[in-house]
XYZ file of C-alpha atoms in Angstrom:
787
model
C -30.840 76.892 -169.620
C -31.284 79.872 -171.965
C -28.278 82.045 -172.682
C -28.214 85.758 -173.408
C -25.938 85.061 -176.324
C -28.628 83.112 -178.146
C -30.646 84.925 -180.831
C -33.255 82.376 -181.799
C -36.949 82.850 -181.012
C -38.578 80.895 -178.233
C -42.195 79.967 -178.943
C -44.569 79.927 -175.993
C -46.709 76.827 -175.284
C -49.702 78.691 -176.726
C -49.555 79.301 -180.477
C -50.774 82.863 -180.747
C -47.805 84.494 -178.978
C -44.169 84.399 -180.091
C -41.353 85.595 -177.846
C -38.140 87.168 -179.128
C -35.032 88.637 -177.578
C -35.865 92.203 -176.664
C -36.287 94.710 -173.878
C -38.776 93.387 -171.324
C -38.800 90.909 -168.451
C -41.507 88.291 -167.977
C -42.806 85.770 -165.486
C -44.356 82.664 -167.015
C -46.946 80.972 -164.782
C -49.649 78.473 -165.708
C -49.757 79.477 -169.390
C -49.875 83.177 -168.467
C -47.184 85.741 -169.124
C -46.668 88.647 -166.716
C -44.423 91.580 -167.665
C -42.431 92.844 -164.681
C -40.304 95.854 -163.834
C -39.502 94.974 -160.217
C -36.244 95.596 -158.415
C -33.930 92.763 -157.459
C -34.824 90.662 -154.465
C -32.985 91.733 -151.315
C -32.035 88.188 -150.524
C -31.283 85.077 -152.510
C -34.349 83.001 -153.405
C -34.398 79.517 -154.861
C -35.854 78.615 -158.246
C -37.015 75.295 -159.657
C -34.927 73.635 -162.339
C -35.132 75.489 -165.650
C -35.584 78.958 -164.208
C -33.365 81.730 -165.441
C -31.067 83.953 -163.430
C -28.251 86.172 -164.600
C -25.319 88.135 -163.223
C -27.632 90.811 -161.887
C -29.163 88.349 -159.467
C -32.648 86.885 -159.016
C -35.873 88.639 -159.957
C -39.222 88.876 -158.120
C -42.111 86.947 -159.711
C -45.169 85.031 -158.454
C -44.281 81.883 -156.545
C -43.931 78.883 -158.822
C -43.439 80.880 -162.011
C -40.650 80.641 -164.546
C -38.636 83.849 -164.707
C -37.142 85.576 -167.714
C -35.121 88.713 -166.838
C -34.850 92.033 -168.646
C -33.395 91.938 -172.162
C -34.326 88.310 -172.576
C -37.763 88.325 -174.216
C -40.165 90.678 -175.926
C -43.746 89.829 -176.888
C -44.539 90.031 -180.578
C -48.182 90.222 -181.527
C -50.259 89.605 -184.639
C -49.691 90.047 -188.359
C -49.023 93.699 -189.137
C -47.536 94.645 -185.772
C -44.892 97.339 -186.067
C -41.982 98.464 -183.911
C -39.146 100.975 -184.075
C -35.492 99.952 -183.758
C -32.166 101.772 -183.646
C -33.385 105.213 -182.574
C -32.263 107.436 -179.720
C -35.508 106.743 -177.824
C -38.847 104.962 -178.227
C -40.193 107.777 -180.432
C -37.859 107.204 -183.372
C -36.164 104.437 -185.314
C -36.299 102.151 -188.324
C -39.766 100.733 -188.969
C -40.020 96.963 -188.643
C -43.206 95.050 -189.488
C -44.122 91.525 -188.373
C -45.220 89.145 -191.144
C -45.122 85.374 -191.408
C -43.488 85.068 -187.997
C -40.482 87.264 -188.878
C -39.708 90.964 -188.473
C -38.834 92.786 -191.685
C -38.281 96.307 -193.007
C -39.810 98.600 -195.654
C -37.940 100.088 -198.598
C -37.983 103.871 -198.231
C -38.873 104.823 -201.802
C -41.747 107.355 -201.707
C -41.796 107.105 -197.900
C -43.306 110.353 -196.585
C -44.814 111.990 -193.488
C -48.262 110.503 -194.177
C -46.788 106.997 -193.946
C -44.797 107.944 -190.856
C -47.889 109.369 -189.130
C -49.751 106.070 -189.582
C -46.871 104.206 -187.923
C -46.773 106.674 -184.998
C -50.519 106.472 -184.477
C -50.495 102.657 -184.637
C -47.788 102.629 -181.946
C -49.676 105.311 -179.939
C -46.576 107.503 -180.007
C -48.394 110.632 -181.186
C -50.437 111.938 -184.096
C -47.539 113.378 -186.101
C -44.793 111.437 -187.788
C -41.755 112.649 -189.705
C -40.375 110.371 -192.404
C -36.711 109.353 -192.030
C -34.395 107.002 -193.918
C -31.882 104.452 -192.618
C -29.155 102.631 -194.628
C -29.635 98.882 -195.078
C -26.045 98.304 -194.033
C -26.807 99.212 -190.429
C -29.684 96.733 -190.175
C -27.936 93.431 -190.752
C -29.642 90.460 -192.434
C -33.334 91.273 -192.278
C -35.935 90.742 -195.028
C -37.554 93.597 -196.949
C -41.336 93.157 -197.125
C -42.792 96.219 -198.867
C -41.903 99.181 -201.025
C -43.722 102.269 -202.272
C -46.113 102.485 -199.307
C -48.922 104.964 -200.105
C -50.814 105.997 -196.962
C -53.369 108.809 -196.946
C -52.250 109.618 -193.416
C -55.419 108.845 -191.448
C -55.318 105.038 -191.560
C -55.303 103.278 -188.183
C -52.935 100.506 -189.264
C -50.179 100.179 -191.851
C -52.036 97.170 -193.306
C -54.729 99.577 -194.523
C -52.285 101.520 -196.721
C -51.739 100.690 -200.369
C -48.294 99.245 -200.963
C -46.218 97.045 -203.238
C -44.760 93.703 -202.216
C -40.967 93.790 -202.384
C -39.612 91.580 -205.167
C -36.069 92.879 -205.120
C -34.990 95.463 -207.635
C -34.144 99.097 -207.011
C -34.449 100.617 -203.558
C -33.023 104.187 -203.618
C -29.602 104.271 -201.952
C -30.580 101.004 -200.207
C -32.458 102.958 -197.535
C -35.090 101.578 -195.154
C -38.128 103.492 -193.938
C -37.771 105.123 -190.516
C -39.842 107.608 -188.480
C -39.685 110.186 -185.734
C -42.940 110.551 -183.755
C -44.215 113.522 -181.794
C -47.354 114.544 -179.935
C -49.115 117.750 -180.926
C -48.671 120.234 -178.114
C -51.805 121.688 -176.539
C -52.363 125.321 -177.354
C -51.936 128.062 -174.780
C -54.497 130.864 -174.469
C -53.370 134.013 -176.284
C -54.769 137.339 -174.952
C -55.895 139.652 -177.762
C -57.132 143.246 -178.131
C -58.023 145.882 -180.767
C -56.105 149.177 -180.715
C -56.530 152.627 -182.323
C -59.927 152.009 -183.920
C -62.685 154.662 -184.000
C -64.872 152.425 -181.809
C -64.744 149.217 -179.781
C -65.579 147.107 -182.835
C -62.438 147.765 -184.880
C -58.703 148.308 -184.640
C -55.203 146.982 -185.067
C -54.961 143.422 -183.731
C -52.499 143.023 -180.884
C -51.609 139.857 -178.971
C -49.829 139.370 -175.666
C -46.789 137.135 -175.332
C -43.779 136.919 -173.004
C -44.845 139.965 -171.010
C -45.523 142.376 -173.870
C -48.137 143.324 -176.448
C -47.246 143.067 -180.129
C -48.800 143.057 -183.585
C -49.586 140.491 -186.286
C -48.138 140.721 -189.796
C -50.774 140.827 -192.568
C -49.195 138.065 -194.715
C -52.156 135.792 -195.633
C -54.386 137.849 -193.303
C -58.009 137.659 -194.481
C -61.616 137.713 -193.317
C -61.380 134.133 -192.021
C -58.743 135.329 -189.530
C -60.872 138.387 -188.695
C -63.850 136.108 -188.051
C -61.894 134.265 -185.362
C -60.562 137.460 -183.757
C -64.081 138.912 -183.528
C -65.431 135.676 -182.081
C -62.643 135.478 -179.482
C -63.428 139.055 -178.418
C -67.127 138.231 -178.123
C -68.061 140.585 -180.967
C -70.730 139.180 -183.291
C -71.823 140.429 -186.662
C -69.735 140.634 -189.824
C -65.960 140.349 -189.626
C -63.621 142.108 -192.033
C -59.832 141.985 -192.305
C -57.729 145.109 -192.888
C -54.146 145.095 -194.147
C -51.181 147.486 -194.470
C -51.552 149.114 -191.029
C -55.056 150.432 -191.829
C -55.470 151.441 -188.162
C -51.935 152.808 -187.854
C -48.593 151.222 -187.073
C -48.000 149.508 -183.755
C -45.002 150.228 -181.561
C -44.207 146.858 -179.993
C -42.649 143.785 -181.636
C -44.264 141.914 -184.516
C -45.191 138.712 -182.678
C -47.004 136.557 -185.282
C -47.019 136.034 -189.040
C -48.659 133.722 -191.582
C -51.880 133.301 -189.562
C -54.117 130.917 -191.527
C -57.493 130.425 -189.801
C -60.333 128.537 -191.476
C -62.806 130.946 -189.873
C -64.356 128.283 -187.672
C -61.888 128.359 -184.763
C -63.051 129.753 -181.438
C -59.762 131.549 -180.717
C -56.638 132.525 -182.640
C -54.399 130.058 -180.795
C -56.227 127.253 -182.650
C -55.157 128.625 -186.069
C -52.008 127.583 -187.962
C -49.413 130.346 -187.681
C -45.708 131.076 -187.473
C -43.624 130.607 -184.367
C -43.415 133.588 -182.030
C -41.502 136.534 -183.566
C -40.712 134.588 -186.751
C -41.587 137.023 -189.562
C -40.258 139.113 -192.437
C -42.463 142.153 -191.811
C -42.418 145.717 -190.592
C -45.168 147.631 -188.824
C -46.403 148.926 -192.186
C -47.927 145.443 -192.555
C -49.768 145.364 -189.204
C -53.071 143.474 -189.448
C -56.395 144.888 -188.324
C -60.070 143.865 -188.112
C -63.501 145.382 -187.920
C -66.332 143.466 -186.292
C -69.420 145.145 -187.756
C -72.359 144.611 -185.358
C -75.226 142.684 -186.904
C -77.729 145.523 -186.536
C -80.583 146.754 -188.727
C -79.104 147.793 -192.041
C -76.220 145.295 -192.149
C -75.862 143.837 -195.643
C -74.514 140.661 -197.221
C -74.399 138.891 -200.597
C -75.592 135.275 -200.857
C -76.139 132.578 -203.459
C -73.116 133.428 -205.590
C -69.755 131.756 -206.089
C -68.316 133.707 -203.167
C -69.219 136.322 -200.604
C -68.317 139.121 -203.057
C -71.287 138.416 -205.309
C -74.871 137.305 -205.183
C -78.318 138.320 -204.037
C -78.278 141.437 -201.841
C -79.761 140.846 -198.388
C -80.259 143.362 -195.605
C -80.694 142.601 -191.902
C -83.787 143.924 -190.106
C -85.568 142.846 -186.929
C -83.328 139.809 -186.469
C -83.997 138.445 -189.962
C -82.326 138.666 -193.366
C -84.440 139.831 -196.325
C -83.939 140.975 -199.917
C -84.068 144.314 -201.752
C -86.345 144.923 -204.766
C -84.606 146.231 -207.898
C -87.208 148.933 -208.708
C -85.175 152.053 -209.511
C -81.871 150.385 -208.605
C -78.818 152.256 -209.935
C -75.074 151.771 -210.082
C -74.754 154.464 -207.386
C -76.740 152.191 -205.070
C -74.359 149.358 -205.923
C -71.302 151.476 -205.054
C -72.759 152.402 -201.637
C -73.558 148.767 -200.793
C -70.161 147.449 -201.928
C -68.359 150.221 -200.053
C -70.425 149.437 -196.922
C -69.094 145.880 -197.093
C -65.500 147.081 -197.524
C -65.143 146.545 -201.262
C -63.799 149.205 -203.597
C -66.541 149.199 -206.240
C -69.137 146.939 -207.845
C -71.676 146.452 -210.597
C -75.305 145.426 -210.893
C -75.587 141.787 -212.032
C -78.471 141.491 -214.470
C -78.098 137.718 -214.862
C -80.626 135.566 -212.950
C -78.222 132.763 -212.140
C -78.368 133.407 -208.393
C -80.882 131.263 -206.542
C -84.102 132.981 -205.468
C -84.765 133.734 -201.804
C -87.749 132.497 -199.807
C -87.432 135.138 -197.069
C -89.074 138.580 -196.765
C -88.494 141.507 -199.126
C -87.406 144.322 -196.805
C -86.645 147.292 -199.080
C -87.941 148.826 -202.303
C -87.376 152.023 -204.301
C -83.890 152.536 -202.864
C -82.177 155.684 -204.199
C -78.604 156.657 -203.221
C -76.531 159.681 -204.254
C -73.323 157.663 -204.043
C -71.897 159.579 -201.081
C -73.684 157.590 -198.355
C -71.716 155.377 -195.984
C -74.412 152.723 -195.817
C -77.765 151.759 -197.296
C -79.716 153.203 -194.347
C -78.685 156.708 -195.377
C -80.279 156.263 -198.802
C -83.854 157.190 -199.687
C -86.215 154.174 -199.557
C -89.736 152.978 -198.696
C -90.679 151.746 -195.203
C -89.322 148.370 -194.097
C -91.385 145.567 -195.656
C -93.389 147.848 -198.005
C -93.030 146.782 -201.673
C -94.860 145.629 -204.803
C -92.261 143.044 -205.911
C -91.594 139.314 -206.188
C -88.288 137.554 -205.544
C -87.652 137.534 -209.294
C -86.883 141.238 -208.838
C -84.289 140.776 -206.061
C -81.186 142.945 -206.462
C -78.104 140.987 -207.484
C -74.673 142.597 -207.509
C -70.992 141.774 -207.866
C -68.449 143.669 -205.722
C -64.753 143.953 -206.579
C -62.358 143.799 -203.623
C -59.125 145.689 -203.037
C -57.426 142.286 -203.034
C -58.287 138.615 -202.737
C -58.025 138.787 -198.957
C -61.240 140.778 -198.560
C -63.929 138.155 -198.105
C -66.969 138.268 -195.856
C -68.059 135.544 -193.484
C -71.209 135.457 -191.415
C -70.371 134.877 -187.755
C -71.948 131.428 -187.409
C -69.327 128.950 -186.202
C -69.929 125.277 -186.854
C -68.463 122.145 -185.323
C -68.556 118.376 -185.796
C -69.538 116.215 -182.813
C -69.353 112.528 -181.881
C -67.477 111.363 -184.963
C -64.672 108.851 -184.871
C -62.174 111.599 -185.677
C -62.119 115.370 -186.039
C -63.057 115.197 -189.733
C -66.556 113.816 -189.215
C -69.548 114.069 -186.963
C -72.963 115.559 -186.310
C -73.052 119.138 -187.642
C -73.773 121.706 -184.948
C -74.119 125.458 -185.498
C -73.728 128.244 -182.934
C -76.703 130.660 -182.965
C -77.964 133.007 -180.262
C -75.361 131.806 -177.802
C -76.269 128.131 -178.106
C -75.011 125.145 -180.097
C -77.759 123.310 -181.987
C -78.246 120.803 -184.797
C -79.425 120.802 -188.414
C -82.361 118.722 -189.658
C -81.505 116.345 -192.508
C -84.461 117.295 -194.776
C -82.828 117.693 -198.188
C -79.350 117.267 -196.690
C -76.950 116.305 -199.467
C -73.282 116.006 -200.390
C -73.409 119.614 -201.664
C -74.313 120.805 -198.161
C -71.561 118.600 -196.730
C -69.052 120.124 -199.166
C -69.792 123.631 -197.863
C -69.513 122.515 -194.226
C -66.184 120.806 -194.842
C -64.824 123.739 -196.820
C -65.787 126.118 -194.000
C -63.911 123.854 -191.596
C -60.806 123.956 -193.792
C -60.990 120.489 -195.372
C -60.327 120.290 -199.093
C -61.068 116.631 -199.889
C -64.346 114.982 -200.936
C -67.283 115.390 -198.544
C -70.173 113.032 -197.850
C -73.486 113.785 -196.137
C -74.882 111.528 -193.433
C -78.531 111.549 -192.311
C -80.793 109.886 -189.718
C -78.656 110.921 -186.724
C -75.823 108.791 -188.098
C -73.484 110.223 -185.454
C -76.041 110.095 -182.659
C -78.747 112.516 -181.557
C -77.883 116.022 -180.407
C -79.247 117.540 -177.223
C -79.621 121.241 -177.987
C -82.172 123.020 -180.170
C -82.680 122.187 -183.835
C -81.638 125.503 -185.349
C -81.949 124.915 -189.080
C -83.977 122.875 -191.584
C -84.099 122.571 -195.378
C -80.525 123.736 -195.996
C -79.982 124.255 -199.717
C -76.383 124.662 -200.852
C -75.187 124.684 -204.439
C -71.828 123.420 -203.184
C -69.959 126.613 -204.066
C -70.784 128.691 -200.978
C -67.975 129.557 -198.568
C -70.172 129.475 -195.470
C -73.091 127.291 -194.431
C -74.877 130.497 -193.414
C -75.231 131.318 -197.125
C -77.331 128.164 -197.562
C -79.897 128.817 -194.824
C -83.177 129.564 -196.594
C -85.752 129.649 -193.818
C -86.106 131.210 -190.401
C -83.812 130.015 -187.625
C -85.616 127.564 -185.353
C -88.353 126.734 -187.883
C -88.477 122.982 -188.567
C -90.640 119.844 -188.426
C -87.929 117.481 -187.203
C -86.705 115.466 -184.248
C -83.110 114.833 -183.244
C -83.388 111.412 -184.907
C -82.993 113.409 -188.139
C -79.819 115.281 -187.170
C -77.512 115.857 -190.142
C -73.842 114.885 -190.225
C -70.852 114.936 -192.562
C -67.631 113.072 -193.297
C -64.857 115.360 -194.591
C -61.790 114.298 -196.595
C -63.757 111.180 -197.456
C -61.385 108.514 -198.710
C -63.918 105.995 -199.906
C -63.375 102.306 -200.299
C -59.714 101.770 -201.067
C -58.796 99.453 -203.877
C -56.514 96.957 -202.240
C -53.384 95.681 -203.880
C -52.660 91.969 -203.864
C -50.541 92.320 -200.752
C -53.487 93.743 -198.817
C -55.847 91.010 -199.990
C -53.375 88.296 -199.123
C -52.712 89.711 -195.664
C -56.425 90.080 -194.826
C -57.360 86.636 -196.106
C -54.656 84.894 -194.098
C -55.884 85.888 -190.645
C -58.938 85.686 -188.408
C -59.992 87.758 -185.427
C -58.184 90.875 -186.663
C -59.673 94.264 -185.717
C -58.072 96.996 -187.787
C -60.481 99.823 -186.883
C -61.174 99.945 -183.149
C -59.227 102.864 -181.683
C -61.971 104.710 -179.810
C -64.316 102.866 -177.448
C -67.348 104.433 -178.285
C -75.757 100.698 -176.943
C -77.141 97.156 -176.140
C -78.184 97.901 -172.524
C -75.265 99.454 -170.696
C -73.379 99.525 -173.996
C -72.078 102.205 -176.352
C -71.809 102.930 -180.056
C -69.132 100.895 -181.776
C -66.735 102.200 -184.403
C -67.478 101.686 -188.079
C -65.633 98.515 -189.000
C -64.706 97.935 -185.356
C -66.317 94.461 -185.342
C -65.760 93.308 -188.936
C -67.255 89.825 -188.402
C -70.625 91.215 -187.248
C -73.428 89.982 -189.510
C -77.105 90.992 -189.667
C -79.591 88.223 -190.476
C -82.615 89.969 -191.972
C -86.003 88.880 -193.259
C -86.128 89.178 -197.022
C -88.379 91.871 -198.424
C -89.293 92.777 -201.992
C -88.978 96.436 -200.958
C -85.417 96.006 -199.733
C -86.311 97.051 -196.199
C -86.602 93.683 -194.502
C -86.367 93.968 -190.753
C -83.477 92.788 -188.597
C -84.115 89.323 -187.232
C -80.879 88.202 -185.577
C -77.199 88.879 -185.253
C -74.591 86.444 -186.516
C -70.820 85.984 -186.865
C -68.762 85.613 -190.027
C -66.304 82.728 -189.540
C -65.143 82.487 -193.173
C -65.994 84.051 -196.497
C -68.908 81.645 -196.992
C -69.967 80.550 -193.494
C -71.875 82.396 -190.771
C -72.482 81.246 -187.202
C -75.766 82.081 -185.424
C -78.434 80.676 -183.098
C -80.818 77.896 -184.187
C -83.760 79.660 -182.540
C -83.439 82.470 -185.116
C -85.152 80.154 -187.620
C -87.829 78.995 -185.154
C -90.599 81.333 -186.373
C -90.020 81.623 -190.121
C -88.552 78.179 -190.815
C -85.381 77.115 -192.584
C -86.335 78.084 -196.123
C -83.313 80.027 -197.356
C -85.500 82.258 -199.560
C -86.968 83.916 -196.453
C -83.685 85.518 -195.401
C -80.834 87.745 -196.470
C -77.469 88.301 -194.778
C -75.863 91.745 -194.587
C -72.140 92.080 -193.892
C -70.225 95.326 -193.303
C -73.285 97.070 -191.799
C -73.070 99.869 -189.233
C -76.138 102.150 -189.420
C -79.140 100.044 -190.416
C -80.853 102.853 -192.369
C -77.843 104.424 -194.100
C -76.285 102.394 -196.951
C -72.491 102.199 -196.810
C -70.001 101.169 -199.458
C -68.634 98.282 -197.374
C -72.116 96.810 -196.951
C -73.012 93.749 -198.941
C -76.239 91.728 -198.937
C -75.808 88.048 -199.740
C -78.396 85.318 -200.227
C -78.440 82.074 -198.263
C -77.545 78.786 -199.896
C -78.029 76.483 -196.901
C -79.150 76.589 -193.260
C -77.727 73.861 -191.001
C -79.208 73.653 -187.489
C -77.660 71.316 -184.939
C -79.491 68.001 -185.102
C -79.973 67.946 -181.299
C -81.702 71.353 -181.188
C -85.376 71.289 -180.152
C -87.578 74.418 -180.439
C -88.980 73.857 -176.940
C -85.465 73.786 -175.470
C -82.533 76.198 -175.263
C -79.835 73.526 -175.508
C -77.824 73.009 -178.701
C -78.946 76.484 -179.809
C -76.494 76.842 -182.681
C -76.765 76.981 -186.466
C -74.534 77.503 -189.491
C -75.476 79.413 -192.630
C -73.756 78.823 -195.979
C -73.799 81.984 -198.071
C -74.336 82.002 -201.812
C -71.184 82.163 -203.907
C -68.150 80.152 -205.053
C -66.041 78.386 -202.441
C -64.503 80.983 -200.082
C -65.529 83.815 -202.411
C -68.917 84.720 -200.962
C -68.338 87.781 -198.753
C -65.608 90.117 -199.999
C -63.069 90.787 -197.257
C -62.081 94.364 -196.487
C -61.106 96.393 -193.438
C -64.831 96.292 -192.503
C -65.494 92.630 -193.354
C -63.252 89.967 -191.788
C -63.833 86.586 -190.118
C -63.661 85.865 -186.398
C -61.499 83.065 -185.014
C -63.044 79.886 -183.668
C -62.004 78.720 -180.182
C -60.049 75.585 -179.515
C -62.081 72.571 -178.543
C -63.003 72.765 -174.830
C -61.116 76.069 -174.512
C -62.112 77.951 -171.330
C -62.241 81.690 -172.067
C -62.651 82.624 -168.395
C -58.977 81.760 -167.974
C -57.460 82.554 -171.365
C -59.376 85.605 -172.618
C -60.882 87.874 -169.966
C -61.529 90.866 -172.291
C -65.003 90.157 -173.730
C -67.644 92.131 -175.656
C -71.130 91.625 -177.009
C -72.251 93.484 -180.147
C -75.476 94.040 -182.028
C -78.342 96.346 -182.970
C -80.615 95.090 -180.193
C -82.641 96.578 -177.394
C -80.926 99.604 -175.800
C -83.521 100.035 -173.067
C -85.433 102.673 -175.082
C -85.702 101.242 -178.585
C -83.752 99.206 -181.086
C -80.531 100.904 -182.113
C -79.829 102.121 -185.629
C -76.085 101.925 -185.122
C -74.063 98.882 -184.140
C -73.573 98.747 -180.361
C -70.862 97.245 -178.211
C -70.643 96.500 -174.502
C -67.855 95.071 -172.376
C -69.171 92.122 -170.411
C -67.578 89.805 -167.820
C -67.854 86.033 -168.127
C -69.354 84.495 -164.982
C -68.362 81.284 -163.207
C -70.371 78.196 -164.067
C -71.711 77.899 -160.500
C -73.306 81.365 -160.668
C -75.226 80.392 -163.780
C -76.260 77.023 -162.361
C -77.543 78.643 -159.162
C -79.628 81.136 -161.143
C -80.986 78.898 -163.930
C -80.839 75.430 -162.270
C -81.091 72.465 -164.635
C -81.913 74.628 -167.631
C -78.251 75.682 -167.731
C -76.112 72.933 -169.290
C -72.427 72.369 -169.888
C -72.863 73.568 -173.470
C -73.623 77.109 -172.294
C -71.864 80.199 -170.938
C -73.391 83.055 -169.011
C -72.123 86.612 -168.795
C -73.148 89.998 -167.468
C -72.807 92.434 -164.593
C -74.823 91.352 -161.575
C -74.795 94.804 -159.931
C -78.000 96.723 -160.620
C -76.175 99.920 -161.597
C -74.032 98.161 -164.198
C -76.537 96.186 -166.242
C -75.096 95.001 -169.530
C -77.117 92.475 -171.452
C -77.796 91.330 -174.989
C -81.463 91.211 -175.936
C -84.004 90.478 -178.668
C -82.346 91.988 -181.730
C -78.981 90.530 -180.740
C -80.090 86.887 -180.663
C -77.572 84.804 -182.545
C -74.951 87.549 -182.329
C -71.410 87.068 -181.082
C -69.836 87.134 -177.657
C -66.241 87.923 -178.554
C -63.175 87.668 -176.335
C -59.629 88.803 -177.000
C -56.846 86.307 -176.626
C -53.397 87.538 -175.624
C -51.935 88.752 -178.871
C -55.018 90.666 -180.003
C -56.805 87.950 -181.945
C -60.554 87.891 -181.285
C -62.445 84.629 -180.798
C -66.189 83.936 -180.924
C -66.709 82.096 -177.636
C -70.476 82.530 -177.419
C -73.650 82.806 -179.514
C -76.375 84.901 -177.883
C -79.101 82.442 -176.903
C -81.481 83.299 -174.043
C -82.023 84.930 -170.644
C -84.704 86.202 -168.266
C -85.663 89.645 -169.594
C -83.230 92.342 -170.662
C -80.715 93.736 -168.204
C -82.653 92.321 -165.258
C -80.796 92.161 -161.950
C -79.302 88.744 -161.139
C -80.332 87.442 -164.592
C -77.209 87.295 -166.773
C -77.483 86.493 -170.465
C -76.901 82.920 -171.591
C -74.780 82.043 -174.631
C -74.193 78.842 -176.554
C -70.608 77.802 -175.772
C -68.939 77.601 -179.171
C -65.936 75.601 -177.958
C -68.292 72.654 -177.282
C -69.308 72.606 -180.950
C -65.988 73.114 -182.737
C -65.855 69.507 -184.102
C -69.434 69.879 -185.436
C -68.647 73.262 -187.008
C -65.550 71.900 -188.749
C -67.346 68.786 -189.983
C -70.098 70.905 -191.585
C -67.945 73.725 -192.984
C -64.781 71.732 -193.799
C -62.776 74.678 -192.404
């Protein structure tokens, strides 16, 4: 009998799960573990010898199961699992990490909120984490594993962070790393209005809260904030911020301060700002805006280092065009700068601003200096000129203060990325979201997009509908940014809606791009010591009936490609990495082109077949070993091993995106031990072959179902899987031959139970896919690979 006083671990009869004293109750039945939270039985029930009861009485579990009550056991999962201990609730506590079968702690030196946020996200306890510190003395005898953890803050798992292995030495004040987790609260709609302006397009900004209207302090108030206010009010055109109670002082409370919009938000509640009525302001600092309608005669400056300088453009007939410099004077410059809200300006004679490709709208402009806008000046008819774009007017305006910047009212957003910092770029024009064609799309364009969205880190462009195809119009093509523009609108060089593209060329970006992290020794050791570990699979994002996978979500996925002197050899088969130097695939993949290793190349770390990625690596083949019983005219024994070129166990470089899958136990039956199964590949999606790696959940089917459908062709060395209902077809087709059927064991280790082999058509009703059963070939695999 087990006693509550004991504190030693009890290891389950299956090796991938360890049980420790903790906070859960479990029923153990036929090698399965069931967590329970049931109330006590109302009457005494009998238990077989060896079952556990305690002073609180018996517990309800399935008949015939062993019973372990609350506070007896807690499941501990795979290498790198984390938990919190010693806090007031489940959202806080000292961080403990599971390595080498033992829980340990982290020294708190340099422990910060970025590290804490990774822990909270890994535990699904919220997106935000606050770093805390806990004295060693309160933790008892527990090993210290790491020190100086250095997370960027967006990693999915603490294993992905750089860190130092603890070798003793100094740990400040002998403090362990701890966290407090919290969920970001959803924003509440904030009513807003403009007051005391001369028209409906301008005024003092007032917001409504707790039953009253109040003002906003102008600390950090700029045109980015004005852009959002104008957009929320449905007022297009050019937004300008006004400070120091320009539209008069308000009479209610000052409700907000330190508003810091990026300019891309759709409403002010989405912007960072102070708490309600937290400020150090008086009404002399009330913020205001003007939302200048984008009508004929509106002006802007483009192509410079900011919106205060550049090529002068004027809006006419729905299109921006330039102004010829014939007869241009400094008085003209003053009128234009004043029209845009700047104090004064000067004519820029330098030709360092990029030339326009649009129309030239105005020529022979002559202002007296008293005009309020360029339309009041003398000029030729719209479009009448004798100039080239080398004569475009270029000016520099000087603002009252740094807060006066102009933004064109074209909001942008990122769609279908794996997080909010990446995705397909979409731009809002004429009341409709649309995409951007990737012709000429570069990292400079991505830098402007990310800057407009408020991200300050490195930016990377993605092409070829990397984040999937959009559904709206294609608004823009041939974007040309220098990288210094504040708004993507400053980079648009041709008419809206003019393009020669399809949605397969939609442009995307990745903001705050971290790049391939250089792993310390501790990271390399931890990755090399495990199999079946998915570090990057948070969101379930085609294969028929399937969906896009996450980058790095299936790190053992391999592409077997035909070798080409042009480097564009086509995809032939999928495969599975089972060690650094060995790949598992189907024998029929070599049926057409033979087993000459020079005909093939293996690509690991691939996601989008046409977009090179830093984790990708192409490796030559050293040896192809097909099962000796395989016959080309048969589907039995359809399994092969590929030895990659390279030193022993140093062929493919392991990373978060490249890791081996686990092999099953001999004669292991996944239908009973691992019901959560997926197929992956770049195969037939029902319309075409996919560019991005696909995944699809798929149920394993009983042997009798497969035998009834395929008769004697189905042998004991095969599995079949798929949805039999017509509306739920999931299948793995041509391009996925040889690819993996992966199932998750309890404990989150992933095992390759099947190799995609054959079937009747793709996604055909009552015709599930057939897979070589890997567990039948484990002795052969180990004899060939020596693993």
